[in-house]
Short mmCIF file of C-alpha atoms in Angstrom, two decimals:
data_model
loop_
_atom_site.label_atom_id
_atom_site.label_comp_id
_atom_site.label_asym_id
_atom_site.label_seq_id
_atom_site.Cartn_x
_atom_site.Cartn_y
_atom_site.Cartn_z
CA UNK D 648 52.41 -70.86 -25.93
CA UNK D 649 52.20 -67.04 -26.03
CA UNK D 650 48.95 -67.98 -28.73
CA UNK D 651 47.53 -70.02 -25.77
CA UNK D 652 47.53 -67.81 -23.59
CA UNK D 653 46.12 -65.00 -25.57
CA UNK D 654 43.17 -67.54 -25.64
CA UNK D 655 42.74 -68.41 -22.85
CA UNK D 656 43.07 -64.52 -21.52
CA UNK D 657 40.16 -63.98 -24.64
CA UNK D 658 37.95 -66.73 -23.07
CA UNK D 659 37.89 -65.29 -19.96
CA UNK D 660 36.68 -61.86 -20.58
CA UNK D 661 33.85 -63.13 -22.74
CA UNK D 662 32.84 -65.12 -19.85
CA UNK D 663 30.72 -63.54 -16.93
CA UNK D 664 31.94 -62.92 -13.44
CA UNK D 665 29.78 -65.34 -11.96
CA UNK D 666 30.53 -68.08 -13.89
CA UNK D 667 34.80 -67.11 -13.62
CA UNK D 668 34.16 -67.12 -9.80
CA UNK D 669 32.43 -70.84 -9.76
CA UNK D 670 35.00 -71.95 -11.81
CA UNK D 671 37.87 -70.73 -9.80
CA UNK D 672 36.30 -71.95 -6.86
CA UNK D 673 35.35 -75.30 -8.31
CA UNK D 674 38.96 -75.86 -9.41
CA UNK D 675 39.98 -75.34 -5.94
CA UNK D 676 38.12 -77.44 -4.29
CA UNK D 677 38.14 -80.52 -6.83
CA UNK D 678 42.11 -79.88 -6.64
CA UNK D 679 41.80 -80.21 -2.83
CA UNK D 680 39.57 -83.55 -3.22
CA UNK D 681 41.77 -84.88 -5.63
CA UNK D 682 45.19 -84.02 -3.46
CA UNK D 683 43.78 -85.58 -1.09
CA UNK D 684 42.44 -89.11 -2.54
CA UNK D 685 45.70 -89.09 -4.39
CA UNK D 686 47.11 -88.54 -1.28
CA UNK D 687 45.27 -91.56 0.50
CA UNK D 688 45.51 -93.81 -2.02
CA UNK D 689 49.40 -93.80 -1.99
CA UNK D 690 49.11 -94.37 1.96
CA UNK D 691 46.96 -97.09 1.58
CA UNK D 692 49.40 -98.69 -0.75
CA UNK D 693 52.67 -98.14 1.35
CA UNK D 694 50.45 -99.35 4.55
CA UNK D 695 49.56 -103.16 2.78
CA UNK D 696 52.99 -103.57 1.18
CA UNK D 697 55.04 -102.50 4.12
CA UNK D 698 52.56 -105.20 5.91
CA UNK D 699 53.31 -107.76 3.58
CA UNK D 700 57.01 -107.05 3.83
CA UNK D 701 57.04 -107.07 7.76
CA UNK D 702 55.71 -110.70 7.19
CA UNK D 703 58.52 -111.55 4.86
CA UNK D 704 61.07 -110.24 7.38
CA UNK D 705 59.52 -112.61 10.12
CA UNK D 706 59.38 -115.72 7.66
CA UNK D 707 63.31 -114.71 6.72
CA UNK D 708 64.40 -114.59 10.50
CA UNK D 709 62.41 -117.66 11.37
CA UNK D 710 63.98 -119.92 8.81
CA UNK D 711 67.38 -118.69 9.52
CA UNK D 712 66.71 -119.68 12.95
CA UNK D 713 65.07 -122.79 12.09
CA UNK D 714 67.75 -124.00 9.27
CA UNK D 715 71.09 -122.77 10.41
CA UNK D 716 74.10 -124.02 8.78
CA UNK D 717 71.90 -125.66 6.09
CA UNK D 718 73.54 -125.70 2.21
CA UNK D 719 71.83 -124.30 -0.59
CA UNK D 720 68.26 -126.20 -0.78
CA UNK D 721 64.62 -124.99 -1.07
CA UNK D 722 63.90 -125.02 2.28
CA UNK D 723 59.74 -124.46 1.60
CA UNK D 724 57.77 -124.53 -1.20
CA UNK D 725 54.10 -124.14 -1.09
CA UNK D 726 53.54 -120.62 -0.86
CA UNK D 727 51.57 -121.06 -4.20
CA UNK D 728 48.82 -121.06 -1.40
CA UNK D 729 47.24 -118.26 -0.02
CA UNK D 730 46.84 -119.99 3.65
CA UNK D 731 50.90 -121.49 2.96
CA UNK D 732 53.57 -120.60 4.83
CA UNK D 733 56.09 -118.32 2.55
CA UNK D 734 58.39 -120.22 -0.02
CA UNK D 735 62.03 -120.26 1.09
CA UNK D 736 65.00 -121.14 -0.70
CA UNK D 737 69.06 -120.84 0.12
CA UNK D 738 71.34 -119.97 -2.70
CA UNK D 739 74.77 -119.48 -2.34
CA UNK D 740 77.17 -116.76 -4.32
CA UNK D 741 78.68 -119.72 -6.44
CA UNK D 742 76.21 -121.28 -9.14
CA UNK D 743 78.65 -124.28 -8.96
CA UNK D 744 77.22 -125.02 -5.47
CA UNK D 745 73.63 -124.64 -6.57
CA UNK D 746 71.65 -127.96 -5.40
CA UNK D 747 70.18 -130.68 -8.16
CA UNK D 748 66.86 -129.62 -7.83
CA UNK D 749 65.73 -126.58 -9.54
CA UNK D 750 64.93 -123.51 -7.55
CA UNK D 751 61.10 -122.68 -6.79
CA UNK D 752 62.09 -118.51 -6.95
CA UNK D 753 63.82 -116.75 -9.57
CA UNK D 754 67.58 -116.20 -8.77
CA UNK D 755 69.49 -113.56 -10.43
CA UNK D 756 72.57 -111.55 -10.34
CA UNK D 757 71.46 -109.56 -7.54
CA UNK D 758 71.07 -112.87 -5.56
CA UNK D 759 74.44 -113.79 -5.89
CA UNK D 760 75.57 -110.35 -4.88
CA UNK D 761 73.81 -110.20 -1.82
CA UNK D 762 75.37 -114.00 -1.09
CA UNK D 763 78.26 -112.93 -1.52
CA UNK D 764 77.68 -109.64 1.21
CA UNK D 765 78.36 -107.20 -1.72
CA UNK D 766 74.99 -106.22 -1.87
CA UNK D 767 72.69 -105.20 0.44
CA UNK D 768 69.01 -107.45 1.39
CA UNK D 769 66.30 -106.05 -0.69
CA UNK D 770 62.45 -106.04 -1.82
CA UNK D 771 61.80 -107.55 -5.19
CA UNK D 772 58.12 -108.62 -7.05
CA UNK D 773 58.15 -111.63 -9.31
CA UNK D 774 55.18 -114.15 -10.91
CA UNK D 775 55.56 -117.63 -9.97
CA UNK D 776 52.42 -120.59 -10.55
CA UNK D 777 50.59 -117.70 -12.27
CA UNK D 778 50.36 -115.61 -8.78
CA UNK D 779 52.18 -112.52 -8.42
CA UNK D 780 54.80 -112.73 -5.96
CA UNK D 781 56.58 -110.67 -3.05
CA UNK D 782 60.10 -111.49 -2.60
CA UNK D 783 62.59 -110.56 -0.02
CA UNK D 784 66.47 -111.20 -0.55
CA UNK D 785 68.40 -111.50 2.78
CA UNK D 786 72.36 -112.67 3.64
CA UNK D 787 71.95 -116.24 5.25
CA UNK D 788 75.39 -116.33 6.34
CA UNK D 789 79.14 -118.17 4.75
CA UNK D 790 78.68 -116.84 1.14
CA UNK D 791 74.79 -117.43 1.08
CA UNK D 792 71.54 -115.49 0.70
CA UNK D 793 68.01 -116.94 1.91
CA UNK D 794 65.10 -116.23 -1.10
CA UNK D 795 61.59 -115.63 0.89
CA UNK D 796 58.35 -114.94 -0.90
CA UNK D 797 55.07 -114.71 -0.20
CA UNK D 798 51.69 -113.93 -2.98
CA UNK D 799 50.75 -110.79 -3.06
CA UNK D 800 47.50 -110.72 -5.40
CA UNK D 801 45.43 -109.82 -1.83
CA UNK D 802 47.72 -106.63 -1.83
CA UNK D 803 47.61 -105.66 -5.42
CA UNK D 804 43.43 -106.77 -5.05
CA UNK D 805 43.16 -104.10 -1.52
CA UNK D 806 45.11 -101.46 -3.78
CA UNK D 807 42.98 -101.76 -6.53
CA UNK D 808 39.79 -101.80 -4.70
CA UNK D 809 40.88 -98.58 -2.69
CA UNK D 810 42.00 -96.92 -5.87
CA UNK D 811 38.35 -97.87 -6.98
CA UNK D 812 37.21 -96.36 -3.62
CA UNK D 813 38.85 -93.41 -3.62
CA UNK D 814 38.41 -92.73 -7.87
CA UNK D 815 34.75 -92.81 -6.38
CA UNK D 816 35.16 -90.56 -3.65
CA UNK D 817 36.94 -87.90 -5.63
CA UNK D 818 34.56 -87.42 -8.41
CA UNK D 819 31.82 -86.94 -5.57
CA UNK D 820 34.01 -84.27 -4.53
CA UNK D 821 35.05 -83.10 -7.69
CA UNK D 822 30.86 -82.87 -8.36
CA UNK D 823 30.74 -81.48 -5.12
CA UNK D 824 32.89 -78.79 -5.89
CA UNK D 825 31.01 -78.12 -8.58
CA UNK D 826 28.15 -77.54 -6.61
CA UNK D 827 29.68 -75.78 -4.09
CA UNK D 828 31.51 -73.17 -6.70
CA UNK D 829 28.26 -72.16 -8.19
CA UNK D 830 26.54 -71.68 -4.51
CA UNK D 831 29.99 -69.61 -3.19
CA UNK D 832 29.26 -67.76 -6.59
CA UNK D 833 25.67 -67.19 -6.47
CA UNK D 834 25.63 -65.98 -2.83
CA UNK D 835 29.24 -64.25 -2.80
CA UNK D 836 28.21 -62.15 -6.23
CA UNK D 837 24.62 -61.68 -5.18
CA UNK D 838 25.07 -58.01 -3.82
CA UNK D 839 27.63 -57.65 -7.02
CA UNK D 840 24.10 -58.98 -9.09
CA UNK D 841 21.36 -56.72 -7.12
CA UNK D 842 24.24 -53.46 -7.64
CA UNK D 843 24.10 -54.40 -11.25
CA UNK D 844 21.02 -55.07 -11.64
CA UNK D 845 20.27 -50.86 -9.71
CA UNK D 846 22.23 -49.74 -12.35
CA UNK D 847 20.80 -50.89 -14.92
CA UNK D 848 17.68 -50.18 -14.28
CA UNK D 849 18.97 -46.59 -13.10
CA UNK D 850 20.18 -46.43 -17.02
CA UNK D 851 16.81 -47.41 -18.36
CA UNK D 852 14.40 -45.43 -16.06
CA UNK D 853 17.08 -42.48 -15.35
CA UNK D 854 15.76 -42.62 -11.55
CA UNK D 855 18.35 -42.11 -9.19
CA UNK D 856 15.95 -43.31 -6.29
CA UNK D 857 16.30 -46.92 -6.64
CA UNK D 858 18.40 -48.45 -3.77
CA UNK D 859 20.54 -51.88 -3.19
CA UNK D 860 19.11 -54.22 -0.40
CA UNK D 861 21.75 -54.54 2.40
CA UNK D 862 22.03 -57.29 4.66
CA UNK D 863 21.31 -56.21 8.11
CA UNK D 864 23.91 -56.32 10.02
CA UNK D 865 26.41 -53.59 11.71
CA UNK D 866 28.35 -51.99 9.11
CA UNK D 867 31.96 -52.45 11.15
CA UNK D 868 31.13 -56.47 9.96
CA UNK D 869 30.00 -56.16 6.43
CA UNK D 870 32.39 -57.35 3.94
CA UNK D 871 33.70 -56.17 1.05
CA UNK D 872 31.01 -56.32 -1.39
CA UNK D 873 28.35 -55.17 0.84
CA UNK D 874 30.55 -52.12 1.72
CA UNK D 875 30.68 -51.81 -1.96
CA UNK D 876 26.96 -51.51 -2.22
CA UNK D 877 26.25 -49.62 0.67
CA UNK D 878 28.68 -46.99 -1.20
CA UNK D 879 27.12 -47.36 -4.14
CA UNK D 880 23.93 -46.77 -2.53
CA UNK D 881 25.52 -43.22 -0.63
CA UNK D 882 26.40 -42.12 -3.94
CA UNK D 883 22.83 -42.73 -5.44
CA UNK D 884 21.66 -41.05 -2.19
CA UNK D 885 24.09 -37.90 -3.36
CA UNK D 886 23.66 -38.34 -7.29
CA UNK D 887 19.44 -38.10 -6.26
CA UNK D 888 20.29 -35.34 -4.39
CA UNK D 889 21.95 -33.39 -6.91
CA UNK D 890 18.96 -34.49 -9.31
CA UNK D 891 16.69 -33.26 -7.29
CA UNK D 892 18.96 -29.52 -6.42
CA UNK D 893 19.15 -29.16 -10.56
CA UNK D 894 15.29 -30.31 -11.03
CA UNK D 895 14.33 -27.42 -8.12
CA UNK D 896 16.94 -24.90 -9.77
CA UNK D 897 15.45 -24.82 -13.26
CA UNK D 898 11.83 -25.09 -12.24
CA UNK D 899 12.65 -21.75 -9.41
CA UNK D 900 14.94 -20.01 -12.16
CA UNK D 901 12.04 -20.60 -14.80
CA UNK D 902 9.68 -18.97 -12.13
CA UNK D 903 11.72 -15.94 -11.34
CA UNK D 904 12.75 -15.48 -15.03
CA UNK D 905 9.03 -15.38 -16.08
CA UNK D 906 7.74 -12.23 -14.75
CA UNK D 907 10.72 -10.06 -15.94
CA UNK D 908 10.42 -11.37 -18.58
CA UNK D 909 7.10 -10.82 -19.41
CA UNK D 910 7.18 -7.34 -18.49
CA UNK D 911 10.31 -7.06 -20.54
CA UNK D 912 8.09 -8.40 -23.62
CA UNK D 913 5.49 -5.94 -23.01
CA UNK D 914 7.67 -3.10 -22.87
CA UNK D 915 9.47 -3.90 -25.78
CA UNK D 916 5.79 -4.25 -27.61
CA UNK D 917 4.46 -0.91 -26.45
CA UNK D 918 7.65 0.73 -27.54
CA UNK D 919 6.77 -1.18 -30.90
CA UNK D 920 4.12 1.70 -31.12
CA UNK D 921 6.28 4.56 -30.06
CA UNK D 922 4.64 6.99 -32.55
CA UNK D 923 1.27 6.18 -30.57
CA UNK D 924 3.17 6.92 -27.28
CA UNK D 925 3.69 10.57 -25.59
CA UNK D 926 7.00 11.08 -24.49
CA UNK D 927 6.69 10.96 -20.92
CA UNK D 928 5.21 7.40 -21.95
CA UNK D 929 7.83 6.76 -23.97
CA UNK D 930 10.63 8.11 -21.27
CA UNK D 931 8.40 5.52 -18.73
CA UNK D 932 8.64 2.44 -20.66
CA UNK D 933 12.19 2.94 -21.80
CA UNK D 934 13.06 3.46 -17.59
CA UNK D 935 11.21 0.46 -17.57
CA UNK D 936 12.61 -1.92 -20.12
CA UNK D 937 16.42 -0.66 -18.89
CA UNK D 938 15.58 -1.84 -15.61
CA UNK D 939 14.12 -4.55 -16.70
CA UNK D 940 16.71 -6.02 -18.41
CA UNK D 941 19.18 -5.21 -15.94
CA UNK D 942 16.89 -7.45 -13.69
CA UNK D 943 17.13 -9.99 -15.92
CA UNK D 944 20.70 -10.05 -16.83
CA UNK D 945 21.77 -9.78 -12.99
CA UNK D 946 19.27 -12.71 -12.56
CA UNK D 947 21.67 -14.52 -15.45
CA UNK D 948 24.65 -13.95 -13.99
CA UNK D 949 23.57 -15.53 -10.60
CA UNK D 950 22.53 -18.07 -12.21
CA UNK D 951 25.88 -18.66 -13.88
CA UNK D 952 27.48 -18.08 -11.14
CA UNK D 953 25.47 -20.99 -8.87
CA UNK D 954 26.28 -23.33 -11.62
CA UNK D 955 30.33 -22.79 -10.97
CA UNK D 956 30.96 -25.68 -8.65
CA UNK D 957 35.07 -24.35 -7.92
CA UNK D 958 37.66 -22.16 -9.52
CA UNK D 959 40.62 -23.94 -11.25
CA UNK D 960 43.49 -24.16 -9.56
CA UNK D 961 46.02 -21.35 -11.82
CA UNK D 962 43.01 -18.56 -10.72
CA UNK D 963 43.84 -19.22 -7.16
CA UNK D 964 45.72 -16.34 -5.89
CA UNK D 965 47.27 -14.92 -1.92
CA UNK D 966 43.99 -12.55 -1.48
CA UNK D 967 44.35 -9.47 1.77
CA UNK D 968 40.93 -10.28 3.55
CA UNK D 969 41.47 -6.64 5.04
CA UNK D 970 42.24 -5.15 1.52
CA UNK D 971 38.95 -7.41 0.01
CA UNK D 972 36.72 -5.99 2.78
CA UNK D 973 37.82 -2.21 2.46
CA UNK D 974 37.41 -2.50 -1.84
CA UNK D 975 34.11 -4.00 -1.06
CA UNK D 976 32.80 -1.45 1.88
CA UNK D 977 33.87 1.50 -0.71
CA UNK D 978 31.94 0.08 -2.97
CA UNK D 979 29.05 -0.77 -1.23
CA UNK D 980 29.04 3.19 -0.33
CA UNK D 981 28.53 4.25 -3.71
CA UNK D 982 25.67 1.81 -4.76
CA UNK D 983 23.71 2.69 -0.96
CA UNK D 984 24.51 6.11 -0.56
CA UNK D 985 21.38 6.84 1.96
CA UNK D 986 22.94 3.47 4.34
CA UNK D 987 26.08 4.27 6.76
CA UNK D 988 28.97 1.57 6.25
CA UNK D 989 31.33 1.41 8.72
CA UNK D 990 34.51 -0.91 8.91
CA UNK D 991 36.16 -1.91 12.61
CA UNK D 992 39.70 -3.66 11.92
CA UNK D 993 41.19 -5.58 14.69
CA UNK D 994 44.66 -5.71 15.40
CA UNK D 995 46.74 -8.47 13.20
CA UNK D 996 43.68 -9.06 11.09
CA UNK D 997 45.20 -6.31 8.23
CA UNK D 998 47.53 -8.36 6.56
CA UNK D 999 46.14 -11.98 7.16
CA UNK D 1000 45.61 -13.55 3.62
CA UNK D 1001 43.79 -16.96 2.40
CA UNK D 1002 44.55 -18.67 -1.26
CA UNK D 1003 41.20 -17.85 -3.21
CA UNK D 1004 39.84 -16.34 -6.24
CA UNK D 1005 39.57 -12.55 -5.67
CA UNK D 1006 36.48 -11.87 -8.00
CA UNK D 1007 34.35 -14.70 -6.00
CA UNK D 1008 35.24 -13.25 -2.54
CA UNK D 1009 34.54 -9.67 -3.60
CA UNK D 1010 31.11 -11.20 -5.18
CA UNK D 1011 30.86 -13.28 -1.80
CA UNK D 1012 31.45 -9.89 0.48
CA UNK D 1013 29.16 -7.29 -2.23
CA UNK D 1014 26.17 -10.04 -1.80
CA UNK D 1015 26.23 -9.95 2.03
CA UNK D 1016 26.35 -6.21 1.92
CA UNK D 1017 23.55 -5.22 -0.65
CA UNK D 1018 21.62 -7.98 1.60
CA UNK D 1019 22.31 -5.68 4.99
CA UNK D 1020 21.96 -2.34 2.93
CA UNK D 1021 18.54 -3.50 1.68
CA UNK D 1022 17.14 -3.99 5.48
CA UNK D 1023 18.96 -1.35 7.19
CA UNK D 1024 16.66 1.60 7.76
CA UNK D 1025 18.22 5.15 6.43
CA UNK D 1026 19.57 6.35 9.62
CA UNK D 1027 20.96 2.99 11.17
CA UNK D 1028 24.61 1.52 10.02
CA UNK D 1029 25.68 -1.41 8.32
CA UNK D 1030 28.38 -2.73 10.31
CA UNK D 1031 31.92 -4.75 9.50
CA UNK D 1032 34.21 -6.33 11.53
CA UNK D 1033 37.64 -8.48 10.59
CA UNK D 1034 39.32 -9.78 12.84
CA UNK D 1035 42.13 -12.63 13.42
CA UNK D 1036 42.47 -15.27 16.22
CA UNK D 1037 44.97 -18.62 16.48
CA UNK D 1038 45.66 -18.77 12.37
CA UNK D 1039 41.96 -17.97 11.64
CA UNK D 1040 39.96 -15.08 10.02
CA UNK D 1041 36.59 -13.93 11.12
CA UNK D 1042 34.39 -10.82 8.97
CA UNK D 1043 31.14 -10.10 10.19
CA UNK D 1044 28.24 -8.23 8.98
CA UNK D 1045 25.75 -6.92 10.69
CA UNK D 1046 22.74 -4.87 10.30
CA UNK D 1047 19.90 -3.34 12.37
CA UNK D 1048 16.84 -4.17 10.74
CA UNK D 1049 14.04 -6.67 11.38
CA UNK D 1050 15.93 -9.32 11.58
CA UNK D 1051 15.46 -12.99 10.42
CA UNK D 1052 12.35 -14.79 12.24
CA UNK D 1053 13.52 -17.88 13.49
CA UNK D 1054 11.54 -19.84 10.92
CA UNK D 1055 13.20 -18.38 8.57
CA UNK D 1056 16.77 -18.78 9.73
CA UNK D 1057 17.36 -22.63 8.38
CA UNK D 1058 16.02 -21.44 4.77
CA UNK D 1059 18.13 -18.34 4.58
CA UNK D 1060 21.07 -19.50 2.46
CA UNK D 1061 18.40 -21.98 0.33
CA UNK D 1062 18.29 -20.62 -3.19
CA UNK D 1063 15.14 -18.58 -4.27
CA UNK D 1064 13.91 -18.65 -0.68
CA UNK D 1065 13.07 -15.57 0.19
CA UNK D 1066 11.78 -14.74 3.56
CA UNK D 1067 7.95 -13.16 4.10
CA UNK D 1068 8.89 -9.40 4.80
CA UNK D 1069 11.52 -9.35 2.08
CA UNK D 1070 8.99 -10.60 -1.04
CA UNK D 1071 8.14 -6.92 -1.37
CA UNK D 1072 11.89 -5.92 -1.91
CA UNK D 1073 14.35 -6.33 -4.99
CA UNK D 1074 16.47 -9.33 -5.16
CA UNK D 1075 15.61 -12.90 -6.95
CA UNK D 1076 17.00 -14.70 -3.53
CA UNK D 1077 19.93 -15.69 -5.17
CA UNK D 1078 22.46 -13.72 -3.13
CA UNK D 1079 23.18 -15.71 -0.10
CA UNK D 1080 22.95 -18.91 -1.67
CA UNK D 1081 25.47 -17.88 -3.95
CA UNK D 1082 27.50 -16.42 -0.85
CA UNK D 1083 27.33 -19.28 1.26
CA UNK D 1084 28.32 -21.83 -2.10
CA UNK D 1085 31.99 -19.20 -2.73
CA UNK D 1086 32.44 -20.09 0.84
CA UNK D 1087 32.52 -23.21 1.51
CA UNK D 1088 34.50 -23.32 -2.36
CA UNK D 1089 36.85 -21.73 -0.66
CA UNK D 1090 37.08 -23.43 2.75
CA UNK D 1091 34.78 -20.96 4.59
CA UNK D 1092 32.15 -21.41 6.57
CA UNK D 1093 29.30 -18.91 6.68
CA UNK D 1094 26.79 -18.52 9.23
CA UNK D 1095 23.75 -16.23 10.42
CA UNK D 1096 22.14 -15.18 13.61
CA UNK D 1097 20.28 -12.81 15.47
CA UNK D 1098 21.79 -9.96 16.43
CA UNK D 1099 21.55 -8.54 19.87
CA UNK D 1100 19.59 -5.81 20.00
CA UNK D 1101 17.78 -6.83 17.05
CA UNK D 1102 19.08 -6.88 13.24
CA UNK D 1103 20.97 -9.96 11.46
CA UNK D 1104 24.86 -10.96 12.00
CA UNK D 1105 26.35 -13.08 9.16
CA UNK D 1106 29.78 -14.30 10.51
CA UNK D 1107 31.93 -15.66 7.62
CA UNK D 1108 35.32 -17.62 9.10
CA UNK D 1109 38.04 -18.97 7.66
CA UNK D 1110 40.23 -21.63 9.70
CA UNK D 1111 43.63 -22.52 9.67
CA UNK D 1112 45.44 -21.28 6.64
CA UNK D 1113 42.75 -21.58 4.15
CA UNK D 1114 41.31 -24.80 1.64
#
C-alpha cells in the first residue's frame, strides 16, 4: 500500500500544476455528476416499485372485501396480462387444507407463516408464465393468508431505461467536467502562467523591467493569485531598483576613481625618473602621490562602507548619543583647527542612549561635521545641539555658509551628487549618502534644511527607544 502511495505521490510531482489542478477539479465535479445520477436513479426505482406495490395493497384489500369468508381457492388468475386484473390466491397455514387445484403463485414457508399470523405481510418478486412477477403476502383472516401479484416487467423496463438515461447523463457530465477542469485550470493558473512565464524570461534576458499583466480591478477584490503577482511585480519594481542603484554606483565610483587615479599613475611615473627630478620636484610629487593616495583610499573606504547594508546583530551595543557627539566634536577640532565647534547640551539629553554600532554613528556624526567644517567660513562656528523630548533624541548641525539652493536640497543625500558651488572643494560626495544610509540602519531619520539666517541645518532624530 505504502509502495502505492509512494507512486502515486511520484506521479504527481512529475506532473505540472495545471494539469494537477484540472484533474482535481475534474474529479470533483464528475464525482458530483455521478452522486447525483446515482442518486436519481435509486429514486426513480423506489418511486415505480413503491407504485406498483400501492397497487398490490389495493388489489389485496379489494379481494378481501370482495371474498370474505372464502376457503383456500385461487380467487383470480389472469394477471399473466398486462391490462389483467392482479392474480389472487388464498392459502391457509395447513397444506392439508390446500384446495385440488394447483396454485397459480408460488407458496412457501413464509406463506404459511404469515397464515398462521406468525409472520408479518410482506413484498416478494417471483417469475410466473415467463413474466417477472410482484407479489404481496397479506393475513386473510382464520389461519389464512391472501397471495396477490401483479407483472412487473414495465417496472424493471422504466428502471432500466432510466438507468440508461441517467448512465447517459453522467458521462455528459463526467465529459463536462472534464471540460470544465481544464477551463477552471487554464483561467485560475493563468496569472500563476504569465508570473512564470516573467521569470523566466527575467532568467534568460537578466532584465528586471519586465512586468505581470494585472487584471484591472481594485486591489481590496483581487484574489489570491493576482495579489501574488502584483507582489511579485513590487518586488521586480524593488529588485530593478536596486539594479539600477548598483548599475549608477559602479559607473559614478568608476568616474570618481579615474582622475585620482590617473594622477596617482603619473606621479608614480615621474618619480620613476627621480634622478632626472630636482628635489623640490621630487618633495612636490611625493606631497602629491601621498595625497593622492589618501584620496583614493578614503574614496575606498566609502565605498565599502555604502556597500554595508546593516551591522550584525552581536556588534550592536547601548551607545551615549551625548558621549558619541562630544568624541566626535573633539575630533572634528583637531582635523579643522581654523573652524569654531561648539556643542549646546540640553537638559536630560546626556545620558539618553540608542542600541547601535558605535563606529557607524561616530562615522555618521564625523561625515556631517567635515561637511559643515568644509562650508563654514574661518571666523563663523559650526554648531551642535542634542537634545531629548518624549523618549526621542534630536542632534543637529548647523553651519553658516552658503547654504543649499533649493534645487539642490532633494539631491543632497544622493550619492556622488555634489552640488554646483561645492565641485571646486574636496570630497567625492560620498559623505552624506553614507550618513543618511547609517541612519536609517539604525532607525534614524536624517534630514536637511535651510537655516535661518542663512547656512545648512541637518537634524538627525531618533524616535522611541531606537530600531
Amino acid at each position: 500500500m505504502s509502495g502505492v502511495r509512494r507512486l502515486g505521490a511520484r506521479w504527481r510531482r512529475r506532473r505540472p500544476l495545471r494539469t494537477r489542478l484540472a484533474l482535481a477539479a475534474s474529479a470533483a465535479v464528475a464525482l458530483v455528476a455521478v452522486g447525483v445520477c446515482a442518486a436519481a436513479f435509486f429514486v426513480i426505482r423506489y418511486e415505480l416499485l413503491h407504485q406498483l406495490d400501492l397497487s398490490l395493497t389495493q388489489s389485496a384489500t379489494r379481494v378481501i372485501q370482495e371474498n370474505r369468508g372464502q376457503g383456500p381457492q385461487i380467487v383470480a388468475g389472469e394477471c399473466r396480462f398486462l391490462s389483467a386484473p392482479a392474480c389472487a390466491q388464498v392459502v391457509p397455514a395447513d397444506p392439508a387444507s390446500d384446495p385440488e387445484a394447483a396454485y397459480l403463485l408460488p407458496v412457501s414457508a413464509p406463506v404459511r407463516e404469515v397464515a398462521a399470523g406468525t409472520r408479518a405481510p410482506y413484498f416478494s418478486n417471483a417469475t410466473r408464465f415467463g413474466q417477472p412477477l410482484r407479489m404481496l403476502t397479506t393475513p386473510f383472516g382464520d389461519g389464512r393468508a391472501l397471495q396477490v401479484a401483479l407483472r412487473a416487467d414495465p417496472v424493471e423496463r422504466g428502471v432500466r431505461q432510466a438507468a440508461v438515461l441517467l448512465a447517459a447523463v453522467g458521462g455528459a457530465g463526467v465529459l463536462l467536467a472534464g471540460l470544465l477542469g481544464y477551463a477552471v485550470s487554464r483561467t485560475g493558473l493563468a496569472p500563476v502562467a504569465r508570473l512564470t512565464s516573467t521569470a523566466e524570461r527575467i532568467a534568460a534576458t537578466r532584465d528586471p523591467r519586465h512586468r505581470i499583466e494585472l487584471p484591472p480591478g481594485p486591489p481590496g477584490r483581487q484574489d489570491e493569485v493576482t495579489r501574488l503577482a502584483a507582489s511579485f511585480n513590487t518586488m521586480l519594481g524593488e529588485l530593478e531598483q536596486s539594479v539600477s542603484s548598483q548599475r549608477r554606483l559602479v559607473a559614478d565610483a568608476s568616474h570618481e576613481l579615474r582622475t585620482p587615479l590617473t594622477a596617482l599613475r603619473t606621479n608614480a611615473e615621474l618619480l620613476a625618473r627621480a634622478d632626472r627630478l630636482t628635489p623640490a620636484q621630487r618633495e612636490r610629487a611625493s606631497g602629491a602621490l601621498g595625497r593622492q593616495i589618501r584620496e583614493v583610499t578614503g574614496l575606498v573606504n566609502d565605498l565599502i562602507e555604502l556597500a554595508r547594508d546593516e551591522e550584525p546583530l552581536p556588534l550592536l551595543e547601548e551607545v551615549r548619543i551625548a558621549g558619541l557627539a562630544e568624541h566626535a566634536v573633539a575630533t572634528a577640532r583637531t582635523h579643522w583647527p581654523r573652524v569654531r565647534f561648539s556643542l549646546d547640551m540640553r537638559p536630560g539629553a546626556a545620558e539618553a542612549t540608542r542600541p547601535g554600532v558605535p563606529a557607524r554613528l561616530a562615522r555618521l556624526l564625523t561625515n556631517l561635521l567635515d561637511n559643515a567644517a568644509k562650508f563654514s567660513p574661518p571666523d563663523a562656528p559650526v554648531e551642535v545641539g542634542l537634545a531629548s523630548y518624549g523618549g526621542g533624541v534630536e542632534l543637529t548641525v548647523r553651519d553658516h555658509g552658503p547654504g543649499i539652493a533649493a534645487e539642490d536640497l532633494p539631491y543632497v543625500f544622493d550619492r556622488f551628487y555634489r552640488a554646483e558651488a561645492a565641485r571646486a572643494l574636496p570630497g567625492s560626495g560620498l559623505g552624506l549618502a553614507m550618513a543618511r544610509q547609517i541612519a536609517r540602519a539604525h532607525g534614524a531619520e536624517l534630514t536637511v534644511r535651510a537655516a535661518p539666517g542663512g547656512g545648512a541645518l541637518f537634524v538627525l532624530t531618533f524616535r522611541g527607544e531606537g530600531p
